[in-house]
Amino acid sequence: RGVVGSYPIKLFYTSNIPIILQSALVSNLFFFSQVLYTRFSSNIFVNILGRWREVQYASGGSQLLPIGGLAYYLSPPGNLNEIAADPIHALLYVTFVLASCALFSKAWIDVSGQSASDVMK
């Protein structure tokens, strides 16, 4: 009736903490990049960190959108047309999110006491 036996499976469960940490990292980067750009927009290092454009809405509100630098490539593409127009942006964004979440997952496992050596004790 089939194979009988058990196979140990090592689960790598870290909940949603890595996503929260990655979001906090990107939010802080965007915040500091916007502050620096509004004050020192002619500085080359600030432009490498991120260039921003203010968009005015009919309701009277406005928003800063990344148009260049590191902040642009770490921001998600807005729609499928933007992915088609700039696939490098989409690829770098997905790679950054996956890599940073993997690193935060590994760090969270070690810090929270859920690593294999900690569970074995």
Protein backbone atom coordinates (compact mmCIF):
# COMPACT_ATOMS: atom_id res chain seq x y z
CA ARG A 1 0.00 0.00 0.00
CA GLY A 2 2.89 2.38 -0.38
CA VAL A 3 6.07 3.24 1.40
CA VAL A 4 5.91 3.05 5.14
CA GLY A 5 8.31 5.13 7.15
CA SER A 6 8.94 8.60 8.32
CA TYR A 7 11.18 11.21 6.84
CA PRO A 8 12.35 14.05 9.07
CA ILE A 9 11.62 17.41 7.57
CA LYS A 10 13.45 20.45 8.85
CA LEU A 11 11.09 23.40 8.85
CA PHE A 12 12.40 26.92 8.60
CA TYR A 13 9.46 28.82 10.09
CA THR A 14 10.08 32.39 11.19
CA SER A 15 6.55 33.81 11.09
CA ASN A 16 6.18 37.28 9.57
CA ILE A 17 8.97 38.99 11.55
CA PRO A 18 11.44 39.07 8.58
CA ILE A 19 8.84 40.88 6.42
CA ILE A 20 8.25 43.39 9.20
CA LEU A 21 12.00 43.98 9.60
CA GLN A 22 12.49 44.34 5.83
CA SER A 23 9.62 46.83 5.62
CA ALA A 24 11.05 48.83 8.52
CA LEU A 25 14.48 48.89 6.85
CA VAL A 26 13.07 50.17 3.55
CA SER A 27 10.78 52.68 5.28
CA ASN A 28 13.71 54.15 7.20
CA LEU A 29 15.81 54.31 4.03
CA PHE A 30 13.00 56.13 2.20
CA PHE A 31 12.47 58.54 5.11
CA PHE A 32 16.13 59.53 5.40
CA SER A 33 16.52 59.69 1.63
CA GLN A 34 13.52 62.04 1.31
CA VAL A 35 14.73 64.27 4.14
CA LEU A 36 18.23 64.50 2.70
CA TYR A 37 16.96 65.07 -0.85
CA THR A 38 14.66 67.92 0.17
CA ARG A 39 17.55 69.67 1.93
CA PHE A 40 20.59 68.72 -0.18
CA SER A 41 19.27 67.77 -3.63
CA SER A 42 22.47 68.85 -5.39
CA ASN A 43 24.73 66.52 -3.38
CA ILE A 44 25.92 63.51 -5.41
CA PHE A 45 25.80 61.10 -2.45
CA VAL A 46 22.22 62.13 -1.66
CA ASN A 47 21.31 61.53 -5.33
CA ILE A 48 22.86 58.07 -5.17
CA LEU A 49 20.70 57.33 -2.12
CA GLY A 50 17.58 58.52 -3.94
CA ARG A 51 16.07 61.19 -6.18
CA TRP A 52 12.43 62.15 -5.58
CA ARG A 53 9.67 63.92 -7.49
CA GLU A 54 6.68 65.56 -5.83
CA VAL A 55 3.32 64.59 -7.32
CA GLN A 56 0.32 66.86 -6.71
CA TYR A 57 -3.15 65.33 -6.52
CA ALA A 58 -6.48 66.96 -7.38
CA SER A 59 -7.57 66.60 -3.75
CA GLY A 60 -4.79 69.01 -2.75
CA GLY A 61 -2.44 66.42 -1.32
CA SER A 62 1.02 65.59 -2.55
CA GLN A 63 3.42 62.67 -2.41
CA LEU A 64 7.12 62.16 -3.08
CA LEU A 65 7.85 59.33 -5.54
CA PRO A 66 11.32 57.85 -6.08
CA ILE A 67 12.63 58.50 -9.59
CA GLY A 68 16.28 57.53 -9.21
CA GLY A 69 19.01 56.20 -7.00
CA LEU A 70 18.88 53.35 -4.53
CA ALA A 71 15.40 54.32 -3.30
CA TYR A 72 14.01 53.85 -6.82
CA TYR A 73 15.38 50.34 -7.19
CA LEU A 74 14.23 49.29 -3.71
CA SER A 75 10.68 50.51 -4.33
CA PRO A 76 8.10 48.16 -5.85
CA PRO A 77 7.03 48.70 -9.46
CA GLY A 78 3.59 50.31 -9.60
CA ASN A 79 2.00 48.08 -12.26
CA LEU A 80 2.72 45.63 -15.06
CA ASN A 81 3.48 48.43 -17.50
CA GLU A 82 6.28 49.66 -15.25
CA ILE A 83 7.67 46.11 -15.06
CA ALA A 84 7.66 45.86 -18.85
CA ALA A 85 9.25 49.30 -19.22
CA ASP A 86 11.99 48.68 -16.65
CA PRO A 87 12.52 44.95 -15.97
CA ILE A 88 15.85 45.64 -14.21
CA HIS A 89 13.94 47.60 -11.56
CA ALA A 90 11.54 44.70 -10.99
CA LEU A 91 14.34 42.13 -10.90
CA LEU A 92 16.42 44.15 -8.42
CA TYR A 93 13.36 44.76 -6.23
CA VAL A 94 12.41 41.07 -6.08
CA THR A 95 16.04 40.05 -5.48
CA PHE A 96 16.43 42.59 -2.68
CA VAL A 97 13.19 41.57 -0.95
CA LEU A 98 14.00 37.85 -1.10
CA ALA A 99 17.63 38.28 -0.01
CA SER A 100 16.87 40.68 2.84
CA CYS A 101 14.02 38.50 4.11
CA ALA A 102 16.26 35.43 3.98
CA LEU A 103 18.95 37.24 5.97
CA PHE A 104 16.43 38.56 8.48
CA SER A 105 14.95 35.03 8.78
CA LYS A 106 18.36 33.57 9.57
CA ALA A 107 19.09 36.33 12.07
CA TRP A 108 15.66 35.92 13.69
CA ILE A 109 16.15 32.15 14.06
CA ASP A 110 19.48 32.73 15.81
CA VAL A 111 18.30 35.59 18.02
CA SER A 112 14.95 34.10 19.06
CA GLY A 113 16.40 30.80 20.27
CA GLN A 114 14.78 28.70 17.56
CA SER A 115 18.00 27.49 15.92
CA ALA A 116 18.72 23.77 15.80
CA SER A 117 21.38 23.98 18.50
CA ASP A 118 19.07 25.97 20.81
CA VAL A 119 16.13 23.58 20.30
CA MET A 120 18.40 20.60 20.94
CA LYS A 121 19.22 21.87 24.47
